Amino acid sequence: AAGAPKPLPSSGPKSLKEMPHPLATSSSEEMGPALTPSPDLLLPRSIADKDLSLPNGTPVDTSSPASSSSLLNRLQLDDDLDGETRDLFVTVDDPKKHVCTMETYITYRVTTKTTRAEFDLPEYSVRRRYQDFDWLRNKLEESQPTHLIPPLPEKFVVKGVVDRFSEEFVETRRKALDKFLKRITDHPVLSFNEHFNVFLTAKDLNAYKKQGMALLSKVGESVKYVTGGYKLRSRPLEFAAIGEYLDTFSLKLGTIDRIAQRIIKEQLEYLVELREYGPVYSTWGGMEVELSEPLEGISACIGNCCTALEELSEDMTEDFLPVLREYILYSESMKNVLKKRDQVQAEYEAKLEAVALKKEDRPKVPTDVEKCQDRVECFNADLKADMERWQNNKRQDFRQLLMGMADKNIQYYEKCLTAWESIIPLLQDKPETK
């Protein structure tokens, strides 16, 4: 349709060698050249630029409105970068608390809708607890060692600091578990894993776990990595670059996460002060008849600012921080896959050296060496494909995250501005005392 929003263009697939380091700075030449903003993401210098218009030609009023003109609405995101037709949909919702004699825990409803032939029914609905999601991830790591397995939210919480049965914590975890399953669903290999199928369909997952995993995937056996005494000579340049990038990426995100948590803590402390500050004006107004109206107005204004700040802090806690932590865990998962790849390559190099040291002439390379070479190539291909997919997801997620963050801050300051502007007429209309 002519009026359909135009999606933001992406940088498209690139080889690992062509990928610029997104965290590079001009003072760090060894990490590659610094990125320059894409022309399609550059915003006008003046926010009051009247030439702004939506993709369908509708002009945008950039003056300060009563409610924020959402950046997310102004720049629509393309939810499906690959344009693939989906045939599997999974959602996590409806958390319920279960109180038993031995323990108390939360279960979540996992709903699946699909047209895939390997599913007996078009729709399933099962209940799963956190440890079931953890079981699934462990099985995916065992059976698909060459692939990047999406991370789960942290299992342990600090007792006395976080109430794991609070509505806020349960909802944050539900969102993370939903994203975890959606990441697997969107993966062209992991979504066909037999363990994933069982997780989505089995009514009694515990009974299946006790059967000794009769459906153990043969794929995992064919590429099983070795934890022996092999030592890698040198990691290939493209994978060394990935390792350096992941180290820097997780370091930067970790720093941002720590600072963001301090900012939120300070915002909440400021919020406590504001809540004590506003009522003082109201009490004062009760004592000063001539000043009662403007003083009550200031008290109400501070109350509105409190509400706006509380909403901003909640958005930072519920939407911003979880994405940072997910990608910190994601980088650790990718590092683990890199280590497995290195172990397989080290095994391959050791076997080649053993063959070269043997005196007898051999017309061809032994079969076990060829199999080991196949495992190395399998790791390389899968790791490159998963890295490219991860980079695409990361670009999309952080674009949406940062635009949402900008939008929430704009809304916060607009609400504060509106609140303080409402005081001006009260002061202007106040007659001067003779």
CSV table of C-alpha atoms in Angstrom, one decimal:
chain,number,residue,atom,x,y,z
A,1,ALA,CA,0.0,0.0,0.0
A,2,ALA,CA,1.2,3.5,-0.8
A,3,GLY,CA,0.7,4.6,2.8
A,4,ALA,CA,2.6,1.7,4.3
A,5,PRO,CA,5.5,2.8,6.5
A,6,LYS,CA,8.9,2.4,4.9
A,7,PRO,CA,11.2,0.1,6.9
A,8,LEU,CA,14.6,1.3,7.9
A,9,PRO,CA,17.3,-0.1,5.6
A,10,SER,CA,19.7,-2.5,7.1
A,11,SER,CA,23.4,-2.8,6.3
A,12,GLY,CA,22.8,-6.2,4.7
A,13,PRO,CA,24.9,-9.4,5.1
A,14,LYS,CA,28.6,-9.0,5.1
A,15,SER,CA,31.5,-11.3,5.5
A,16,LEU,CA,33.3,-11.3,8.8
A,17,LYS,CA,36.3,-9.5,7.4
A,18,GLU,CA,34.2,-6.6,6.1
A,19,MET,CA,32.3,-6.1,9.4
A,20,PRO,CA,33.6,-2.8,11.1
A,21,HIS,CA,34.0,-3.0,14.8
A,22,PRO,CA,31.0,-1.2,16.2
A,23,LEU,CA,32.8,-0.3,19.4
A,24,ALA,CA,35.9,1.1,17.8
A,25,THR,CA,37.2,4.6,18.6
A,26,SER,CA,39.7,6.8,16.9
A,27,SER,CA,42.1,6.1,19.7
A,28,SER,CA,42.0,2.4,19.3
A,29,GLU,CA,43.4,1.7,15.8
A,30,GLU,CA,44.0,-2.0,16.5
A,31,MET,CA,40.2,-2.6,16.8
A,32,GLY,CA,39.5,-1.1,13.3
A,33,PRO,CA,38.1,2.2,12.1
A,34,ALA,CA,35.3,3.9,14.0
A,35,LEU,CA,31.8,3.6,12.6
A,36,THR,CA,30.1,6.6,11.0
A,37,PRO,CA,26.4,6.9,11.4
A,38,SER,CA,24.4,5.6,8.5
A,39,PRO,CA,22.9,8.5,6.4
A,40,ASP,CA,19.4,7.1,6.8
A,41,LEU,CA,19.7,7.3,10.6
A,42,LEU,CA,21.0,10.9,10.8
A,43,LEU,CA,18.5,13.3,12.3
A,44,PRO,CA,18.2,17.0,11.6
A,45,ARG,CA,20.2,19.3,13.8
A,46,SER,CA,17.2,21.3,14.7
A,47,ILE,CA,14.3,19.5,16.3
A,48,ALA,CA,12.0,22.2,15.1
A,49,ASP,CA,12.8,21.5,11.5
A,50,LYS,CA,9.5,21.8,9.7
A,51,ASP,CA,10.5,19.8,6.6
A,52,LEU,CA,10.1,16.5,8.4
A,53,SER,CA,7.5,14.2,7.0
A,54,LEU,CA,6.4,10.6,7.3
A,55,PRO,CA,7.3,8.0,4.6
A,56,ASN,CA,3.7,8.4,3.2
A,57,GLY,CA,4.2,12.2,2.8
A,58,THR,CA,2.3,13.3,5.9
A,59,PRO,CA,4.0,16.3,7.5
A,60,VAL,CA,5.2,15.9,11.1
A,61,ASP,CA,4.4,18.6,13.6
A,62,THR,CA,7.7,18.8,15.6
A,63,SER,CA,6.5,21.4,18.0
A,64,SER,CA,6.2,20.3,21.6
A,65,PRO,CA,2.9,18.5,21.7
A,66,ALA,CA,0.8,17.6,24.8
A,67,SER,CA,1.8,14.0,24.3
A,68,SER,CA,5.1,12.9,22.8
A,69,SER,CA,5.3,12.3,19.0
A,70,SER,CA,6.7,8.8,19.3
A,71,LEU,CA,10.0,8.2,17.6
A,72,LEU,CA,9.1,4.5,17.3
A,73,ASN,CA,6.0,5.6,15.2
A,74,ARG,CA,8.0,8.1,13.2
A,75,LEU,CA,10.6,5.5,12.2
A,76,GLN,CA,9.0,2.1,11.8
A,77,LEU,CA,11.0,-1.0,12.3
A,78,ASP,CA,11.2,-4.0,10.0
A,79,ASP,CA,10.4,-7.0,12.3
A,80,ASP,CA,11.3,-9.6,9.7
A,81,LEU,CA,14.7,-8.8,8.2
A,82,ASP,CA,15.0,-12.0,6.2
A,83,GLY,CA,11.5,-11.9,4.8
A,84,GLU,CA,11.1,-15.6,5.7
A,85,THR,CA,7.6,-17.1,5.9
A,86,ARG,CA,7.1,-18.4,9.4
A,87,ASP,CA,5.4,-21.7,10.1
A,88,LEU,CA,6.1,-21.9,13.9
A,89,PHE,CA,4.8,-19.4,16.5
A,90,VAL,CA,5.5,-19.8,20.2
A,91,THR,CA,4.4,-17.5,23.1
A,92,VAL,CA,5.0,-17.6,26.9
A,93,ASP,CA,2.3,-16.1,29.1
A,94,ASP,CA,-0.1,-16.6,32.0
A,95,PRO,CA,2.4,-17.1,34.9
A,96,LYS,CA,0.9,-19.0,37.9
A,97,LYS,CA,2.3,-19.5,41.4
A,98,HIS,CA,2.3,-23.1,42.8
A,99,VAL,CA,2.6,-23.7,46.5
A,100,CYS,CA,3.6,-27.2,47.4
A,101,THR,CA,4.8,-28.9,50.6
A,102,MET,CA,8.4,-29.0,49.5
A,103,GLU,CA,8.7,-25.8,47.4
A,104,THR,CA,7.0,-22.8,45.8
A,105,TYR,CA,7.5,-22.1,42.1
A,106,ILE,CA,6.1,-20.3,39.1
A,107,THR,CA,4.9,-22.0,35.9
A,108,TYR,CA,4.3,-20.3,32.5
A,109,ARG,CA,2.0,-21.3,29.7
A,110,VAL,CA,3.8,-22.1,26.5
A,111,THR,CA,1.5,-21.9,23.5
A,112,THR,CA,2.6,-23.3,20.1
A,113,LYS,CA,0.9,-22.8,16.7
A,114,THR,CA,2.4,-24.5,13.7
A,115,THR,CA,1.9,-26.0,10.2
A,116,ARG,CA,5.1,-28.1,10.3
A,117,ALA,CA,4.7,-31.8,9.4
A,118,GLU,CA,6.8,-33.0,12.4
A,119,PHE,CA,4.1,-31.8,14.8
A,120,ASP,CA,1.1,-34.1,15.2
A,121,LEU,CA,-1.3,-31.2,16.0
A,122,PRO,CA,-1.5,-27.6,14.8
A,123,GLU,CA,-1.7,-26.2,18.3
A,124,TYR,CA,-0.3,-27.1,21.7
A,125,SER,CA,-0.5,-25.5,25.2
A,126,VAL,CA,1.7,-26.8,28.0
A,127,ARG,CA,2.9,-25.4,31.3
A,128,ARG,CA,6.7,-25.1,32.1
A,129,ARG,CA,8.7,-23.8,35.0
A,130,TYR,CA,12.1,-22.2,34.8
A,131,GLN,CA,14.1,-25.4,35.3
A,132,ASP,CA,12.3,-26.9,32.2
A,133,PHE,CA,13.7,-24.0,30.1
A,134,ASP,CA,17.1,-24.6,31.6
A,135,TRP,CA,16.8,-28.3,30.7
A,136,LEU,CA,16.0,-27.3,27.1
A,137,ARG,CA,18.9,-25.0,26.8
A,138,ASN,CA,21.3,-27.7,28.1
A,139,LYS,CA,20.0,-30.2,25.7
A,140,LEU,CA,20.4,-27.8,22.8
A,141,GLU,CA,24.0,-27.1,23.8
A,142,GLU,CA,24.7,-30.9,23.9
A,143,SER,CA,23.0,-31.8,20.7
A,144,GLN,CA,23.9,-28.6,18.7
A,145,PRO,CA,27.4,-27.7,19.9
A,146,THR,CA,28.3,-25.9,16.7
A,147,HIS,CA,25.4,-23.4,17.1
A,148,LEU,CA,24.9,-20.3,19.3
A,149,ILE,CA,22.2,-21.1,21.8
A,150,PRO,CA,20.2,-18.1,23.0
A,151,PRO,CA,20.8,-17.2,26.7
A,152,LEU,CA,18.3,-17.6,29.5
A,153,PRO,CA,17.7,-14.9,32.2
A,154,GLU,CA,19.8,-15.5,35.3
A,155,LYS,CA,18.4,-18.2,37.5
A,156,PHE,CA,19.6,-17.0,40.9
A,157,VAL,CA,18.4,-13.8,42.6
A,158,VAL,CA,19.7,-12.2,45.8
A,159,LYS,CA,17.4,-13.1,48.6
A,160,GLY,CA,16.1,-10.1,50.5
A,161,VAL,CA,16.9,-7.8,47.5
A,162,VAL,CA,14.7,-9.2,44.8
A,163,ASP,CA,11.4,-11.0,45.5
A,164,ARG,CA,11.3,-13.7,42.9
A,165,PHE,CA,7.5,-14.0,43.4
A,166,SER,CA,6.8,-10.4,42.9
A,167,GLU,CA,4.6,-9.4,40.0
A,168,GLU,CA,7.4,-7.2,38.5
A,169,PHE,CA,10.0,-9.9,38.7
A,170,VAL,CA,7.8,-12.6,37.3
A,171,GLU,CA,6.7,-10.4,34.4
A,172,THR,CA,10.4,-9.5,33.6
A,173,ARG,CA,11.3,-13.2,33.6
A,174,ARG,CA,8.2,-14.1,31.5
A,175,LYS,CA,9.4,-11.6,28.8
A,176,ALA,CA,12.9,-13.0,28.9
A,177,LEU,CA,11.6,-16.6,28.5
A,178,ASP,CA,9.3,-15.6,25.7
A,179,LYS,CA,12.2,-14.0,23.9
A,180,PHE,CA,14.4,-17.1,24.5
A,181,LEU,CA,11.8,-19.4,22.8
A,182,LYS,CA,11.3,-16.9,20.0
A,183,ARG,CA,15.0,-16.8,19.3
A,184,ILE,CA,15.0,-20.6,19.0
A,185,THR,CA,11.9,-20.6,16.9
A,186,ASP,CA,13.5,-18.1,14.4
A,187,HIS,CA,16.6,-20.3,14.0
A,188,PRO,CA,16.7,-22.5,10.9
A,189,VAL,CA,18.4,-25.4,12.7
A,190,LEU,CA,17.5,-25.1,16.4
A,191,SER,CA,13.8,-24.8,15.7
A,192,PHE,CA,13.9,-28.4,14.2
A,193,ASN,CA,15.7,-29.9,17.2
A,194,GLU,CA,13.9,-32.9,18.7
A,195,HIS,CA,14.3,-31.7,22.3
A,196,PHE,CA,12.7,-28.4,21.3
A,197,ASN,CA,9.8,-30.4,19.8
A,198,VAL,CA,9.4,-32.3,23.1
A,199,PHE,CA,9.6,-29.2,25.2
A,200,LEU,CA,6.7,-27.6,23.2
A,201,THR,CA,4.5,-30.7,23.0
A,202,ALA,CA,5.0,-33.1,25.9
A,203,LYS,CA,2.3,-32.9,28.6
A,204,ASP,CA,4.6,-34.4,31.2
A,205,LEU,CA,8.1,-33.3,30.6
A,206,ASN,CA,9.4,-34.8,33.8
A,207,ALA,CA,8.4,-38.3,32.6
A,208,TYR,CA,10.2,-37.7,29.4
A,209,LYS,CA,13.4,-36.6,31.2
A,210,LYS,CA,13.4,-39.9,33.2
A,211,GLN,CA,13.3,-42.0,30.1
A,212,GLY,CA,17.0,-41.4,29.6
A,213,MET,CA,16.6,-39.2,26.5
A,214,ALA,CA,15.7,-41.9,23.9
A,215,LEU,CA,15.6,-39.2,21.3
A,216,LEU,CA,19.2,-38.1,21.6
A,217,SER,CA,20.1,-36.4,18.4
A,218,LYS,CA,22.7,-38.1,16.1
A,219,VAL,CA,23.7,-34.6,14.9
A,220,GLY,CA,25.3,-33.8,18.2
A,221,GLU,CA,27.3,-37.0,18.2
A,222,SER,CA,28.8,-36.3,14.7
A,223,VAL,CA,30.2,-32.9,15.8
A,224,LYS,CA,30.9,-33.7,19.5
A,225,TYR,CA,33.8,-31.6,20.7
A,226,VAL,CA,36.8,-33.0,22.6
A,227,THR,CA,38.0,-31.7,25.9
A,228,GLY,CA,41.2,-33.5,25.9
A,229,GLY,CA,44.8,-32.2,26.1
A,230,TYR,CA,44.9,-30.6,22.7
A,231,LYS,CA,46.2,-27.1,22.5
A,232,LEU,CA,45.4,-24.8,19.5
A,233,ARG,CA,48.4,-23.3,17.8
A,234,SER,CA,46.6,-20.1,16.6
A,235,ARG,CA,43.0,-19.1,16.1
A,236,PRO,CA,42.3,-18.1,12.4
A,237,LEU,CA,42.2,-14.3,11.9
A,238,GLU,CA,38.5,-14.1,11.3
A,239,PHE,CA,37.6,-16.0,14.5
A,240,ALA,CA,40.3,-14.1,16.5
A,241,ALA,CA,38.5,-10.9,15.4
A,242,ILE,CA,35.2,-12.3,16.6
A,243,GLY,CA,36.8,-13.2,20.0
A,244,GLU,CA,38.3,-9.7,20.3
A,245,TYR,CA,35.0,-8.1,19.3
A,246,LEU,CA,33.0,-10.1,21.9
A,247,ASP,CA,35.5,-9.2,24.7
A,248,THR,CA,35.1,-5.5,23.9
A,249,PHE,CA,31.4,-5.7,23.4
A,250,SER,CA,30.7,-7.4,26.7
A,251,LEU,CA,33.0,-5.0,28.5
A,252,LYS,CA,31.3,-2.0,27.1
A,253,LEU,CA,27.8,-3.4,27.8
A,254,GLY,CA,28.9,-4.3,31.3
A,255,THR,CA,30.0,-0.7,32.0
A,256,ILE,CA,26.8,0.7,30.6
A,257,ASP,CA,24.8,-1.7,32.7
A,258,ARG,CA,26.6,-0.7,35.9
A,259,ILE,CA,26.2,3.0,35.2
A,260,ALA,CA,22.5,2.6,34.2
A,261,GLN,CA,21.8,0.9,37.5
A,262,ARG,CA,23.5,3.7,39.4
A,263,ILE,CA,21.4,6.2,37.5
A,264,ILE,CA,18.2,4.4,38.3
A,265,LYS,CA,19.2,4.1,42.0
A,266,GLU,CA,19.8,7.9,42.1
A,267,GLN,CA,16.5,8.6,40.3
A,268,LEU,CA,14.7,6.5,42.9
A,269,GLU,CA,16.5,8.4,45.7
A,270,TYR,CA,15.5,11.7,44.1
A,271,LEU,CA,11.9,10.4,43.8
A,272,VAL,CA,11.8,9.9,47.5
A,273,GLU,CA,12.9,13.5,48.1
A,274,LEU,CA,10.4,14.9,45.6
A,275,ARG,CA,7.6,13.0,47.4
A,276,GLU,CA,8.5,14.7,50.6
A,277,TYR,CA,9.1,18.1,48.9
A,278,GLY,CA,5.7,18.6,47.2
A,279,PRO,CA,3.5,18.3,50.3
A,280,VAL,CA,5.5,21.0,52.1
A,281,TYR,CA,4.1,23.6,49.6
A,282,SER,CA,0.6,22.3,50.2
A,283,THR,CA,1.0,22.7,54.0
A,284,TRP,CA,2.4,26.2,53.5
A,285,GLY,CA,-0.5,27.1,51.3
A,286,GLY,CA,-2.9,26.3,54.1
A,287,MET,CA,-1.2,28.9,56.2
A,288,GLU,CA,-1.0,31.6,53.5
A,289,VAL,CA,-4.4,32.5,52.2
A,290,GLU,CA,-3.1,34.9,49.5
A,291,LEU,CA,-0.5,32.4,48.3
A,292,SER,CA,-2.6,29.3,48.7
A,293,GLU,CA,-3.5,28.9,45.0
A,294,PRO,CA,0.1,29.1,43.5
A,295,LEU,CA,1.5,27.0,46.4
A,296,GLU,CA,-1.1,24.3,45.8
A,297,GLY,CA,-0.3,24.5,42.1
A,298,ILE,CA,3.4,23.9,42.8
A,299,SER,CA,2.6,21.0,45.1
A,300,ALA,CA,0.5,19.4,42.3
A,301,CYS,CA,3.2,20.2,39.7
A,302,ILE,CA,5.8,18.4,41.8
A,303,GLY,CA,3.4,15.4,42.2
A,304,ASN,CA,3.1,15.2,38.4
A,305,CYS,CA,6.9,15.3,38.0
A,306,CYS,CA,7.0,12.4,40.6
A,307,THR,CA,4.7,10.3,38.5
A,308,ALA,CA,6.6,11.0,35.3
A,309,LEU,CA,10.0,10.1,36.9
A,310,GLU,CA,8.5,7.0,38.4
A,311,GLU,CA,7.4,5.9,34.9
A,312,LEU,CA,10.8,6.7,33.4
A,313,SER,CA,12.6,4.6,36.1
A,314,GLU,CA,10.2,1.7,35.5
A,315,ASP,CA,10.8,1.8,31.8
A,316,MET,CA,14.6,1.8,32.3
A,317,THR,CA,14.3,-1.2,34.8
A,318,GLU,CA,11.8,-3.3,32.8
A,319,ASP,CA,12.8,-2.5,29.2
A,320,PHE,CA,16.4,-1.2,29.0
A,321,LEU,CA,18.4,-3.2,31.5
A,322,PRO,CA,17.0,-6.7,30.5
A,323,VAL,CA,18.2,-6.1,26.9
A,324,LEU,CA,21.7,-5.2,28.1
A,325,ARG,CA,21.9,-8.2,30.3
A,326,GLU,CA,20.6,-10.5,27.6
A,327,TYR,CA,23.4,-9.4,25.2
A,328,ILE,CA,26.0,-9.7,27.9
A,329,LEU,CA,24.9,-13.3,28.3
A,330,TYR,CA,24.7,-13.7,24.5
A,331,SER,CA,28.4,-12.7,24.1
A,332,GLU,CA,29.4,-15.3,26.8
A,333,SER,CA,27.4,-18.0,24.9
A,334,MET,CA,29.2,-17.0,21.7
A,335,LYS,CA,32.6,-17.2,23.5
A,336,ASN,CA,31.7,-20.7,24.6
A,337,VAL,CA,31.0,-21.8,21.0
A,338,LEU,CA,34.3,-20.3,19.9
A,339,LYS,CA,36.1,-22.4,22.6
A,340,LYS,CA,34.4,-25.5,21.3
A,341,ARG,CA,35.5,-24.7,17.8
A,342,ASP,CA,39.1,-24.2,19.0
A,343,GLN,CA,39.0,-27.5,20.7
A,344,VAL,CA,37.9,-29.3,17.5
A,345,GLN,CA,40.6,-27.5,15.5
A,346,ALA,CA,43.2,-28.3,18.0
A,347,GLU,CA,42.2,-32.0,17.8
A,348,TYR,CA,42.5,-31.8,14.0
A,349,GLU,CA,46.0,-30.3,14.2
A,350,ALA,CA,47.1,-32.9,16.6
A,351,LYS,CA,45.9,-35.7,14.4
A,352,LEU,CA,47.6,-34.2,11.3
A,353,GLU,CA,50.9,-34.0,13.3
A,354,ALA,CA,50.5,-37.6,14.4
A,355,VAL,CA,50.0,-38.7,10.8
A,356,ALA,CA,53.0,-36.7,9.6
A,357,LEU,CA,55.3,-38.3,12.2
A,358,LYS,CA,54.5,-41.8,11.1
A,359,LYS,CA,57.2,-43.4,8.9
A,360,GLU,CA,55.1,-45.6,6.8
A,361,ASP,CA,53.8,-44.2,3.5
A,362,ARG,CA,50.0,-43.8,3.3
A,363,PRO,CA,48.2,-43.2,0.1
A,364,LYS,CA,45.5,-41.1,1.7
A,365,VAL,CA,44.7,-39.3,4.9
A,366,PRO,CA,43.2,-41.6,7.6
A,367,THR,CA,39.4,-41.5,8.0
A,368,ASP,CA,39.4,-40.2,11.5
A,369,VAL,CA,41.5,-37.1,10.3
A,370,GLU,CA,39.0,-36.5,7.5
A,371,LYS,CA,36.1,-36.7,10.0
A,372,CYS,CA,37.9,-34.3,12.3
A,373,GLN,CA,38.4,-31.9,9.4
A,374,ASP,CA,34.6,-32.1,8.6
A,375,ARG,CA,33.9,-31.2,12.2
A,376,VAL,CA,36.1,-28.1,11.9
A,377,GLU,CA,34.4,-27.0,8.7
A,378,CYS,CA,31.0,-27.6,10.2
A,379,PHE,CA,31.9,-25.5,13.2
A,380,ASN,CA,33.3,-22.7,11.0
A,381,ALA,CA,30.2,-22.6,8.7
A,382,ASP,CA,27.7,-22.7,11.6
A,383,LEU,CA,29.5,-20.2,13.7
A,384,LYS,CA,29.8,-17.7,10.8
A,385,ALA,CA,26.1,-18.1,10.0
A,386,ASP,CA,25.0,-17.7,13.6
A,387,MET,CA,27.3,-14.7,14.0
A,388,GLU,CA,25.7,-13.0,11.0
A,389,ARG,CA,22.2,-13.7,12.3
A,390,TRP,CA,23.2,-12.5,15.8
A,391,GLN,CA,24.6,-9.2,14.3
A,392,ASN,CA,21.3,-8.7,12.4
A,393,ASN,CA,19.3,-9.3,15.5
A,394,LYS,CA,21.6,-7.0,17.6
A,395,ARG,CA,21.3,-4.1,15.1
A,396,GLN,CA,17.5,-4.4,15.2
A,397,ASP,CA,17.2,-4.8,18.9
A,398,PHE,CA,19.5,-2.0,19.8
A,399,ARG,CA,18.0,0.4,17.3
A,400,GLN,CA,14.6,-0.3,18.8
A,401,LEU,CA,16.0,-0.1,22.4
A,402,LEU,CA,17.7,3.3,21.9
A,403,MET,CA,14.9,4.8,20.0
A,404,GLY,CA,12.5,3.7,22.7
A,405,MET,CA,14.8,5.1,25.4
A,406,ALA,CA,14.9,8.5,23.6
A,407,ASP,CA,11.2,8.4,23.2
A,408,LYS,CA,10.6,7.7,27.0
A,409,ASN,CA,13.0,10.5,27.9
A,410,ILE,CA,11.3,12.9,25.6
A,411,GLN,CA,7.9,12.0,27.2
A,412,TYR,CA,9.3,12.5,30.7
A,413,TYR,CA,10.7,16.0,30.0
A,414,GLU,CA,7.5,17.0,28.1
A,415,LYS,CA,5.4,16.0,31.1
A,416,CYS,CA,7.6,17.9,33.5
A,417,LEU,CA,7.6,20.9,31.1
A,418,THR,CA,3.8,20.8,30.9
A,419,ALA,CA,3.5,20.6,34.7
A,420,TRP,CA,5.7,23.7,35.3
A,421,GLU,CA,4.1,25.7,32.5
A,422,SER,CA,0.8,25.2,34.2
A,423,ILE,CA,2.1,27.2,37.2
A,424,ILE,CA,2.9,30.4,35.2
A,425,PRO,CA,-0.8,31.5,34.7
A,426,LEU,CA,-1.3,31.2,38.5
A,427,LEU,CA,1.6,33.5,39.2
A,428,GLN,CA,0.7,36.0,36.4
A,429,ASP,CA,-2.9,36.4,37.4
A,430,LYS,CA,-2.1,36.9,41.0
A,431,PRO,CA,-2.9,40.5,41.9
A,432,GLU,CA,-0.2,42.5,43.5
A,433,THR,CA,-0.6,43.2,47.2
A,434,LYS,CA,-0.9,46.9,48.1
